[in-house]
């Protein structure tokens, strides 16, 4: 059984920097991926200790009443911030590599937090753990042993992609996360994370995740430089090159956004054909619309919720924890997908979650979920997140979330009525098309809220 033991961050040995051993991306086919053996793993951080370690690194208080004092102390750290990236020593990928153990099997008392009514693992909780791990990985990359506290405020900027593998998630078997920095800019860091679950005496792949984190100054008010990254071998060079490509893809995707650019000719034809298929053949009018068989209007697929942001959900910088926002958005999206499909839905992919604005303690969080694209038994759901304070009722967008689900059976097509809904449809189609590899539904593939 894995040691719960002391909080010791492990440095990855050189032998682990090979395919199938943690630092290289394997095939999406779980059968072709390398197996992560228990005896090869170094000591892991217990999942319950990750946020404690983060508080220690930045000097955050566990007591809400002391948060103002703790943040005042961080102002003294401005003097130790690097004035340029050249001042900082370069790092290797192994310097930031850590593993986190979620011992659902060996510590049954943890299960209830992660358990669904169908006796599977709540994916929303996994999103929270991935967010915390991504931040901790970046603090390992930027660690300065001469300082008691880090002068950096590291926050999640983007969930670039989470791809699920065809493996079951049992609430009775241990789970292990691994992560490391794979690419670095001046103030941004790409983090690659993997998740494994114990089967017999082996940890088998469950998901691959790519997050983008940014370093800010001690008070989280402006950008800060981070240590450069030097690839140590061919595999690491490929990972670093992929990080550069990912950055380029994100820029291109943003530039082609339907909020900036008109749809392509092919997309315009798609929308026009959908519009024509909804015209009532009994009338000669653009206003008379009827649904084709096995179809629903997009406007009927909405679900909404509101959350009061309590101090309990704060992060180490006394804003609302990004993992909490992802969990709430995911659970609403899952409910939306199930409601449309009339059966349980299973998450396939998460992508392009941009954190545009921090959420303050005490805010009202408004979540609006909508199905924007379907195909066969796939459901693409978009969740829009807004905040408003009790004093100022002006709503401001904080996040837009994109989730791809798979239903147990074929789902209705969604049809837009307005031009705005047509743009949502095309945006959903784009996100669905960006999915790495469409997966087939299997009985052992179950990841739920």
Tab-separated table of C-alpha atoms in Angstrom:
chain	number	residue	atom	x	y	z
A	1	UNK	CA	0.000	0.000	0.000
A	2	UNK	CA	1.257	3.470	-0.887
A	3	UNK	CA	2.782	5.495	1.916
A	4	UNK	CA	0.679	8.391	3.050
A	5	UNK	CA	3.714	9.567	4.947
A	6	UNK	CA	5.704	12.671	4.937
A	7	UNK	CA	5.190	15.466	2.508
A	8	UNK	CA	8.192	14.970	0.255
A	9	UNK	CA	8.218	16.192	-3.303
A	10	UNK	CA	10.012	13.710	-5.489
A	11	UNK	CA	12.478	14.549	-8.199
A	12	UNK	CA	12.024	12.402	-11.245
A	13	UNK	CA	14.976	10.168	-12.000
A	14	UNK	CA	16.516	10.219	-15.440
A	15	UNK	CA	15.172	6.759	-16.134
A	16	UNK	CA	11.611	8.063	-15.960
A	17	UNK	CA	12.198	10.481	-18.830
A	18	UNK	CA	11.300	7.863	-21.424
A	19	UNK	CA	8.029	7.030	-23.211
A	20	UNK	CA	5.394	5.524	-20.985
A	21	UNK	CA	7.094	6.641	-17.801
A	22	UNK	CA	5.514	10.029	-17.134
A	23	UNK	CA	7.129	12.805	-19.163
A	24	UNK	CA	6.186	11.923	-22.720
A	25	UNK	CA	2.777	11.864	-24.314
A	26	UNK	CA	1.727	8.359	-25.225
A	27	UNK	CA	-0.875	7.076	-27.626
A	28	UNK	CA	-4.512	7.868	-26.965
A	29	UNK	CA	-5.075	4.116	-27.083
A	30	UNK	CA	-4.685	2.920	-23.480
A	31	UNK	CA	-3.604	-0.485	-24.700
A	32	UNK	CA	-0.589	1.085	-26.416
A	33	UNK	CA	0.448	3.323	-23.536
A	34	UNK	CA	3.188	2.374	-21.135
A	35	UNK	CA	2.055	1.118	-17.761
A	36	UNK	CA	3.140	3.061	-14.695
A	37	UNK	CA	4.361	0.473	-12.202
A	38	UNK	CA	4.045	0.998	-8.471
A	39	UNK	CA	7.584	-0.034	-7.727
A	40	UNK	CA	8.945	2.523	-10.229
A	41	UNK	CA	7.191	5.457	-8.574
A	42	UNK	CA	8.882	7.718	-6.071
A	43	UNK	CA	7.150	8.875	-2.906
A	44	UNK	CA	3.950	10.786	-3.627
A	45	UNK	CA	2.289	13.799	-2.091
A	46	UNK	CA	-1.029	12.902	-0.511
A	47	UNK	CA	-3.872	14.736	-2.257
A	48	UNK	CA	-5.009	16.251	1.057
A	49	UNK	CA	-1.589	17.866	1.496
A	50	UNK	CA	-1.365	19.648	-1.853
A	51	UNK	CA	-3.247	22.782	-0.827
A	52	UNK	CA	-1.456	22.775	2.551
A	53	UNK	CA	1.841	22.781	0.670
A	54	UNK	CA	0.631	25.647	-1.528
A	55	UNK	CA	-0.315	27.707	1.529
A	56	UNK	CA	3.136	27.072	2.977
A	57	UNK	CA	4.858	28.160	-0.259
A	58	UNK	CA	3.059	31.533	-0.431
A	59	UNK	CA	2.602	32.099	3.306
A	60	UNK	CA	-1.187	32.017	3.135
A	61	UNK	CA	-3.163	31.640	6.339
A	62	UNK	CA	-5.631	28.824	6.915
A	63	UNK	CA	-7.694	31.232	8.997
A	64	UNK	CA	-9.926	33.565	7.007
A	65	UNK	CA	-9.574	36.278	9.675
A	66	UNK	CA	-5.806	36.419	9.114
A	67	UNK	CA	-5.875	36.708	5.335
A	68	UNK	CA	-5.408	40.488	5.284
A	69	UNK	CA	-2.293	40.251	7.452
A	70	UNK	CA	-0.901	37.425	5.323
A	71	UNK	CA	-1.366	39.406	2.112
A	72	UNK	CA	0.287	42.468	3.689
A	73	UNK	CA	3.354	40.348	4.471
A	74	UNK	CA	3.555	39.325	0.815
A	75	UNK	CA	4.098	42.947	-0.210
A	76	UNK	CA	7.605	42.660	1.241
A	77	UNK	CA	8.462	40.092	-1.427
A	78	UNK	CA	8.486	42.604	-4.300
A	79	UNK	CA	12.197	43.241	-3.694
A	80	UNK	CA	13.131	39.646	-4.541
A	81	UNK	CA	11.229	39.458	-7.824
A	82	UNK	CA	13.475	39.008	-10.850
A	83	UNK	CA	13.864	42.106	-13.038
A	84	UNK	CA	14.418	39.904	-16.108
A	85	UNK	CA	14.256	36.222	-17.019
A	86	UNK	CA	18.055	36.168	-17.453
A	87	UNK	CA	18.447	36.584	-13.684
A	88	UNK	CA	16.737	33.241	-13.052
A	89	UNK	CA	18.527	29.878	-13.290
A	90	UNK	CA	17.222	27.532	-16.012
A	91	UNK	CA	15.270	24.448	-14.996
A	92	UNK	CA	14.818	20.943	-16.373
A	93	UNK	CA	11.481	19.155	-16.698
A	94	UNK	CA	12.460	16.735	-13.954
A	95	UNK	CA	12.835	19.652	-11.517
A	96	UNK	CA	9.076	20.270	-11.563
A	97	UNK	CA	7.911	16.658	-11.802
A	98	UNK	CA	5.726	15.573	-8.895
A	99	UNK	CA	3.201	12.871	-8.163
A	100	UNK	CA	0.067	13.126	-6.072
A	101	UNK	CA	-1.729	10.137	-4.609
A	102	UNK	CA	-5.493	9.970	-4.172
A	103	UNK	CA	-5.806	6.797	-2.058
A	104	UNK	CA	-9.467	5.942	-2.589
A	105	UNK	CA	-8.708	2.249	-2.131
A	106	UNK	CA	-6.298	2.360	0.790
A	107	UNK	CA	-8.153	5.168	2.627
A	108	UNK	CA	-11.898	4.477	2.310
A	109	UNK	CA	-12.780	7.581	4.347
A	110	UNK	CA	-11.861	9.695	1.307
A	111	UNK	CA	-14.375	7.992	-0.987
A	112	UNK	CA	-17.537	9.823	-0.031
A	113	UNK	CA	-16.158	13.155	-1.291
A	114	UNK	CA	-15.496	11.574	-4.692
A	115	UNK	CA	-18.432	9.169	-4.905
A	116	UNK	CA	-21.399	9.397	-7.292
A	117	UNK	CA	-24.743	7.706	-6.683
A	118	UNK	CA	-23.829	5.260	-9.476
A	119	UNK	CA	-20.716	4.215	-7.511
A	120	UNK	CA	-18.266	5.953	-9.855
A	121	UNK	CA	-15.829	8.851	-9.360
A	122	UNK	CA	-16.963	12.489	-9.551
A	123	UNK	CA	-15.105	14.144	-12.408
A	124	UNK	CA	-15.759	17.576	-10.916
A	125	UNK	CA	-13.575	16.625	-7.950
A	126	UNK	CA	-10.860	15.438	-10.330
A	127	UNK	CA	-10.897	18.880	-11.997
A	128	UNK	CA	-10.268	20.469	-8.601
A	129	UNK	CA	-7.304	18.177	-7.968
A	130	UNK	CA	-5.821	18.849	-11.420
A	131	UNK	CA	-6.042	22.603	-10.856
A	132	UNK	CA	-4.202	22.383	-7.523
A	133	UNK	CA	-1.585	20.053	-8.975
A	134	UNK	CA	-0.922	22.400	-11.910
A	135	UNK	CA	-0.187	25.286	-9.538
A	136	UNK	CA	2.076	23.162	-7.327
A	137	UNK	CA	4.027	21.908	-10.360
A	138	UNK	CA	4.756	25.510	-11.367
A	139	UNK	CA	5.936	26.413	-7.884
A	140	UNK	CA	8.365	23.493	-8.092
A	141	UNK	CA	9.675	24.892	-11.390
A	142	UNK	CA	10.177	28.371	-9.904
A	143	UNK	CA	11.389	27.231	-6.479
A	144	UNK	CA	14.119	29.302	-4.833
A	145	UNK	CA	15.637	27.430	-1.878
A	146	UNK	CA	17.035	30.643	-0.419
A	147	UNK	CA	13.557	32.098	0.115
A	148	UNK	CA	11.101	31.006	2.773
A	149	UNK	CA	8.125	32.137	0.673
A	150	UNK	CA	7.716	32.394	-3.067
A	151	UNK	CA	7.327	35.978	-4.345
A	152	UNK	CA	5.205	34.671	-7.221
A	153	UNK	CA	1.439	34.358	-7.419
A	154	UNK	CA	0.805	31.492	-9.832
A	155	UNK	CA	-2.716	31.138	-11.201
A	156	UNK	CA	-4.505	29.097	-13.854
A	157	UNK	CA	-4.904	30.988	-17.116
A	158	UNK	CA	-6.291	28.274	-19.371
A	159	UNK	CA	-7.360	24.660	-19.416
A	160	UNK	CA	-6.145	23.913	-22.913
A	161	UNK	CA	-7.258	20.289	-23.177
A	162	UNK	CA	-8.298	17.291	-21.115
A	163	UNK	CA	-8.674	14.032	-23.036
A	164	UNK	CA	-10.161	10.938	-21.436
A	165	UNK	CA	-8.876	7.415	-22.087
A	166	UNK	CA	-11.041	4.288	-22.190
A	167	UNK	CA	-10.528	3.263	-18.602
A	168	UNK	CA	-13.056	2.922	-15.823
A	169	UNK	CA	-12.809	5.077	-12.722
A	170	UNK	CA	-13.548	3.004	-9.676
A	171	UNK	CA	-14.081	4.679	-6.298
A	172	UNK	CA	-12.403	1.684	-4.653
A	173	UNK	CA	-8.988	1.867	-6.313
A	174	UNK	CA	-6.150	4.333	-5.692
A	175	UNK	CA	-5.615	7.140	-8.198
A	176	UNK	CA	-2.312	8.805	-8.982
A	177	UNK	CA	-1.649	12.124	-10.713
A	178	UNK	CA	1.665	13.159	-12.211
A	179	UNK	CA	2.652	16.490	-13.672
A	180	UNK	CA	5.554	18.637	-14.873
A	181	UNK	CA	6.236	21.863	-16.733
A	182	UNK	CA	6.582	21.142	-20.465
A	183	UNK	CA	7.022	24.637	-21.944
A	184	UNK	CA	7.848	28.097	-20.621
A	185	UNK	CA	7.426	31.627	-21.955
A	186	UNK	CA	8.438	34.765	-20.057
A	187	UNK	CA	5.681	34.580	-17.450
A	188	UNK	CA	3.585	31.618	-18.630
A	189	UNK	CA	4.086	27.881	-18.185
A	190	UNK	CA	2.432	24.932	-19.878
A	191	UNK	CA	1.850	21.989	-17.551
A	192	UNK	CA	1.330	18.413	-18.708
A	193	UNK	CA	-0.550	16.184	-16.288
A	194	UNK	CA	-1.586	12.573	-16.371
A	195	UNK	CA	-3.938	10.559	-14.224
A	196	UNK	CA	-3.658	6.839	-13.540
A	197	UNK	CA	-5.744	4.331	-11.608
A	198	UNK	CA	-4.547	1.213	-9.876
A	199	UNK	CA	-5.488	-2.096	-11.525
A	200	UNK	CA	-3.883	-5.069	-9.813
A	201	UNK	CA	-0.345	-3.895	-9.121
A	202	UNK	CA	-0.162	-1.406	-11.998
A	203	UNK	CA	-1.253	2.183	-12.493
A	204	UNK	CA	-2.983	2.442	-15.876
A	205	UNK	CA	-3.647	5.708	-17.818
A	206	UNK	CA	-6.989	7.481	-17.376
A	207	UNK	CA	-6.556	10.991	-18.764
A	208	UNK	CA	-4.083	13.487	-20.221
A	209	UNK	CA	-4.391	17.179	-19.378
A	210	UNK	CA	-2.685	20.358	-20.556
A	211	UNK	CA	-3.013	23.529	-18.474
A	212	UNK	CA	-1.463	26.951	-18.980
A	213	UNK	CA	-0.469	28.785	-15.805
A	214	UNK	CA	0.801	32.357	-15.422
A	215	UNK	CA	3.107	33.910	-12.833
A	216	UNK	CA	2.101	37.211	-11.300
A	217	UNK	CA	3.759	39.440	-8.722
A	218	UNK	CA	3.424	39.003	-4.967
A	219	UNK	CA	-0.020	40.670	-4.864
A	220	UNK	CA	-1.280	39.145	-8.116
A	221	UNK	CA	-1.422	42.553	-9.796
A	222	UNK	CA	1.013	42.225	-12.691
A	223	UNK	CA	3.095	39.649	-14.621
A	224	UNK	CA	6.334	38.225	-13.227
A	225	UNK	CA	9.229	36.386	-14.859
A	226	UNK	CA	9.685	32.635	-14.459
A	227	UNK	CA	12.723	30.389	-14.828
A	228	UNK	CA	13.546	29.359	-18.404
A	229	UNK	CA	13.205	25.676	-19.311
A	230	UNK	CA	15.951	23.635	-20.966
A	231	UNK	CA	14.968	20.280	-22.534
A	232	UNK	CA	17.288	17.496	-21.429
A	233	UNK	CA	16.818	14.907	-24.169
A	234	UNK	CA	15.025	14.188	-27.433
A	235	UNK	CA	11.686	13.423	-25.755
A	236	UNK	CA	11.779	16.654	-23.774
A	237	UNK	CA	12.715	18.618	-26.876
A	238	UNK	CA	9.623	17.190	-28.578
A	239	UNK	CA	7.447	18.162	-25.613
A	240	UNK	CA	8.871	21.684	-25.660
A	241	UNK	CA	8.300	21.922	-29.434
A	242	UNK	CA	4.710	20.767	-28.930
A	243	UNK	CA	4.274	23.500	-26.327
A	244	UNK	CA	5.346	26.087	-28.915
A	245	UNK	CA	2.896	24.587	-31.423
A	246	UNK	CA	0.113	24.653	-28.825
A	247	UNK	CA	0.753	28.349	-28.246
A	248	UNK	CA	0.503	28.995	-31.988
A	249	UNK	CA	-2.712	26.994	-32.241
A	250	UNK	CA	-4.266	28.963	-29.397
A	251	UNK	CA	-3.394	32.256	-31.086
A	252	UNK	CA	-4.808	31.050	-34.413
A	253	UNK	CA	-7.978	29.720	-32.786
A	254	UNK	CA	-8.497	33.015	-30.967
A	255	UNK	CA	-7.888	35.033	-34.132
A	256	UNK	CA	-10.514	33.012	-35.993
A	257	UNK	CA	-13.067	33.395	-33.199
A	258	UNK	CA	-16.604	34.041	-34.372
A	259	UNK	CA	-16.573	37.063	-32.076
A	260	UNK	CA	-13.921	38.551	-34.387
A	261	UNK	CA	-14.289	36.921	-37.787
A	262	UNK	CA	-17.217	35.905	-39.996
A	263	UNK	CA	-17.894	32.175	-40.445
A	264	UNK	CA	-16.215	30.378	-43.318
A	265	UNK	CA	-18.114	29.702	-46.557
A	266	UNK	CA	-18.637	26.095	-45.515
A	267	UNK	CA	-19.986	27.153	-42.127
A	268	UNK	CA	-22.325	29.705	-43.714
A	269	UNK	CA	-23.706	26.998	-45.976
A	270	UNK	CA	-24.238	24.724	-42.977
A	271	UNK	CA	-26.295	27.358	-41.178
A	272	UNK	CA	-28.307	28.228	-44.274
A	273	UNK	CA	-29.130	24.578	-44.940
A	274	UNK	CA	-30.258	24.170	-41.335
A	275	UNK	CA	-32.412	27.280	-41.668
A	276	UNK	CA	-34.047	26.010	-44.872
A	277	UNK	CA	-34.766	22.628	-43.289
A	278	UNK	CA	-36.826	24.360	-40.574
A	279	UNK	CA	-39.086	26.415	-42.871
A	280	UNK	CA	-42.729	25.381	-42.838
A	281	UNK	CA	-43.486	23.923	-46.317
A	282	UNK	CA	-47.161	24.933	-45.924
A	283	UNK	CA	-46.325	28.633	-45.947
A	284	UNK	CA	-44.101	30.883	-47.998
A	285	UNK	CA	-42.566	32.747	-45.062
A	286	UNK	CA	-39.170	33.086	-43.412
A	287	UNK	CA	-40.937	33.559	-40.072
A	288	UNK	CA	-42.764	30.230	-39.935
A	289	UNK	CA	-40.380	27.633	-38.525
A	290	UNK	CA	-40.910	23.956	-37.719
A	291	UNK	CA	-38.515	21.416	-36.265
A	292	UNK	CA	-37.352	18.451	-38.335
A	293	UNK	CA	-37.881	14.954	-36.822
A	294	UNK	CA	-35.721	14.053	-33.804
A	295	UNK	CA	-34.617	17.636	-33.211
A	296	UNK	CA	-34.947	20.338	-30.554
A	297	UNK	CA	-34.528	24.090	-30.575
A	298	UNK	CA	-31.244	25.160	-28.994
A	299	UNK	CA	-33.071	27.631	-26.738
A	300	UNK	CA	-34.828	24.730	-24.988
A	301	UNK	CA	-31.561	23.107	-23.843
A	302	UNK	CA	-30.598	25.715	-21.236
A	303	UNK	CA	-30.041	25.129	-17.524
A	304	UNK	CA	-28.963	27.794	-15.036
A	305	UNK	CA	-27.680	27.997	-11.472
A	306	UNK	CA	-26.410	30.578	-9.006
A	307	UNK	CA	-23.797	30.155	-6.276
A	308	UNK	CA	-22.867	32.333	-3.318
A	309	UNK	CA	-19.044	32.415	-3.165
A	310	UNK	CA	-18.150	31.688	0.456
A	311	UNK	CA	-14.662	31.920	2.041
A	312	UNK	CA	-14.556	28.114	2.269
A	313	UNK	CA	-13.960	27.977	-1.512
A	314	UNK	CA	-11.100	30.496	-1.559
A	315	UNK	CA	-7.690	29.812	-3.040
A	316	UNK	CA	-4.327	30.685	-1.513
A	317	UNK	CA	-4.692	34.285	-2.771
A	318	UNK	CA	-8.155	34.756	-1.262
A	319	UNK	CA	-10.061	34.588	-4.510
A	320	UNK	CA	-12.462	31.795	-5.414
A	321	UNK	CA	-10.570	28.589	-6.248
A	322	UNK	CA	-10.522	27.929	-9.995
A	323	UNK	CA	-11.086	24.223	-9.420
A	324	UNK	CA	-14.345	25.020	-7.619
A	325	UNK	CA	-15.514	27.061	-10.619
A	326	UNK	CA	-14.667	24.181	-12.960
A	327	UNK	CA	-16.462	21.660	-10.774
A	328	UNK	CA	-19.642	23.729	-10.604
A	329	UNK	CA	-19.577	24.403	-14.348
A	330	UNK	CA	-18.933	20.750	-15.137
A	331	UNK	CA	-21.744	19.475	-12.933
A	332	UNK	CA	-24.224	21.878	-14.541
A	333	UNK	CA	-22.981	20.853	-18.004
A	334	UNK	CA	-23.357	17.167	-17.126
A	335	UNK	CA	-26.928	17.740	-15.974
A	336	UNK	CA	-27.643	19.629	-19.202
A	337	UNK	CA	-26.283	16.782	-21.323
A	338	UNK	CA	-28.238	14.157	-19.379
A	339	UNK	CA	-31.437	16.187	-19.613
A	340	UNK	CA	-31.162	16.399	-23.396
A	341	UNK	CA	-30.094	12.806	-23.952
A	342	UNK	CA	-32.576	11.255	-21.545
A	343	UNK	CA	-29.846	9.027	-20.123
A	344	UNK	CA	-26.550	9.257	-18.285
A	345	UNK	CA	-23.785	11.064	-20.137
A	346	UNK	CA	-20.052	10.498	-19.895
A	347	UNK	CA	-17.357	13.137	-20.261
A	348	UNK	CA	-15.073	12.701	-23.260
A	349	UNK	CA	-13.091	15.941	-23.409
A	350	UNK	CA	-12.698	19.363	-21.823
A	351	UNK	CA	-11.035	22.191	-23.714
A	352	UNK	CA	-10.414	25.914	-24.018
A	353	UNK	CA	-11.456	27.021	-20.531
A	354	UNK	CA	-10.169	30.583	-20.285
A	355	UNK	CA	-9.968	32.263	-16.870
A	356	UNK	CA	-10.711	35.860	-17.847
A	357	UNK	CA	-11.375	37.441	-14.467
A	358	UNK	CA	-10.859	36.350	-10.847
A	359	UNK	CA	-13.944	35.753	-8.728
A	360	UNK	CA	-13.986	37.612	-5.427
A	361	UNK	CA	-15.174	36.195	-2.108
A	362	UNK	CA	-18.812	37.138	-1.528
A	363	UNK	CA	-19.690	37.382	-5.213
A	364	UNK	CA	-22.769	35.863	-6.767
A	365	UNK	CA	-21.749	33.369	-9.429
A	366	UNK	CA	-24.223	32.917	-12.276
A	367	UNK	CA	-23.776	29.828	-14.468
A	368	UNK	CA	-25.684	29.302	-17.715
A	369	UNK	CA	-25.330	25.988	-19.533
A	370	UNK	CA	-26.531	25.222	-23.064
A	371	UNK	CA	-26.182	22.425	-25.588
A	372	UNK	CA	-24.740	24.042	-28.704
A	373	UNK	CA	-23.956	21.052	-30.938
A	374	UNK	CA	-24.832	17.353	-31.165
A	375	UNK	CA	-23.779	14.519	-33.446
A	376	UNK	CA	-24.902	10.913	-33.105
A	377	UNK	CA	-24.489	10.318	-29.358
A	378	UNK	CA	-22.078	13.205	-28.744
A	379	UNK	CA	-23.197	16.356	-26.915
A	380	UNK	CA	-21.212	19.602	-26.893
A	381	UNK	CA	-22.081	21.838	-23.947
A	382	UNK	CA	-21.048	25.439	-23.347
A	383	UNK	CA	-21.206	26.996	-19.870
A	384	UNK	CA	-21.028	30.763	-19.463
A	385	UNK	CA	-19.963	32.101	-16.066
A	386	UNK	CA	-20.702	35.609	-14.770
A	387	UNK	CA	-20.235	37.327	-11.414
A	388	UNK	CA	-21.941	40.210	-9.709
A	389	UNK	CA	-21.469	41.722	-6.272
A	390	UNK	CA	-24.345	42.444	-3.921
A	391	UNK	CA	-23.495	46.159	-4.126
A	392	UNK	CA	-22.934	46.339	-7.874
A	393	UNK	CA	-25.440	44.335	-9.891
A	394	UNK	CA	-23.447	44.635	-13.118
A	395	UNK	CA	-22.640	41.168	-14.498
A	396	UNK	CA	-19.111	40.461	-15.732
A	397	UNK	CA	-17.984	37.339	-17.607
A	398	UNK	CA	-15.320	35.332	-15.784
A	399	UNK	CA	-15.148	32.062	-17.736
A	400	UNK	CA	-16.504	30.168	-20.705
A	401	UNK	CA	-16.330	26.376	-20.372
A	402	UNK	CA	-16.510	23.771	-23.140
A	403	UNK	CA	-17.338	20.116	-22.410
A	404	UNK	CA	-17.835	17.172	-24.756
A	405	UNK	CA	-20.072	14.352	-23.514
A	406	UNK	CA	-21.186	11.003	-24.862
A	407	UNK	CA	-24.668	9.663	-24.217
A	408	UNK	CA	-25.647	6.028	-23.888
A	409	UNK	CA	-27.926	6.452	-26.881
A	410	UNK	CA	-28.284	8.720	-29.915
A	411	UNK	CA	-29.412	12.233	-29.011
A	412	UNK	CA	-31.621	14.768	-30.860
A	413	UNK	CA	-30.066	17.331	-33.174
A	414	UNK	CA	-30.080	20.911	-31.896
A	415	UNK	CA	-31.239	23.661	-34.220
A	416	UNK	CA	-30.509	27.374	-33.772
A	417	UNK	CA	-33.271	29.933	-34.310
A	418	UNK	CA	-31.335	33.194	-34.211
A	419	UNK	CA	-28.062	34.376	-35.693
A	420	UNK	CA	-26.499	34.408	-32.224
A	421	UNK	CA	-27.502	30.800	-31.662
A	422	UNK	CA	-26.119	29.934	-35.085
A	423	UNK	CA	-22.731	31.285	-33.989
A	424	UNK	CA	-22.967	29.182	-30.813
A	425	UNK	CA	-23.691	26.146	-32.970
A	426	UNK	CA	-20.641	26.757	-35.174
A	427	UNK	CA	-18.452	27.435	-32.146
A	428	UNK	CA	-19.618	24.156	-30.588
A	429	UNK	CA	-18.928	22.347	-33.845
A	430	UNK	CA	-15.402	23.766	-33.899
A	431	UNK	CA	-14.695	22.609	-30.361
A	432	UNK	CA	-16.128	19.185	-31.093
A	433	UNK	CA	-13.984	18.880	-34.218
A	434	UNK	CA	-10.869	19.789	-32.222
A	435	UNK	CA	-11.291	16.699	-30.030
A	436	UNK	CA	-8.152	14.583	-30.367
A	437	UNK	CA	-9.687	11.195	-31.059
A	438	UNK	CA	-13.420	10.385	-30.827
A	439	UNK	CA	-13.869	7.584	-28.330
A	440	UNK	CA	-16.403	4.770	-28.344
A	441	UNK	CA	-18.610	4.188	-25.345
A	442	UNK	CA	-17.688	1.115	-23.324
A	443	UNK	CA	-19.202	-0.385	-20.221
A	444	UNK	CA	-15.965	0.214	-18.302
A	445	UNK	CA	-15.838	3.894	-19.328
A	446	UNK	CA	-17.725	5.874	-16.706
A	447	UNK	CA	-16.775	9.279	-15.417
A	448	UNK	CA	-19.577	11.305	-13.895
A	449	UNK	CA	-20.112	14.401	-11.746
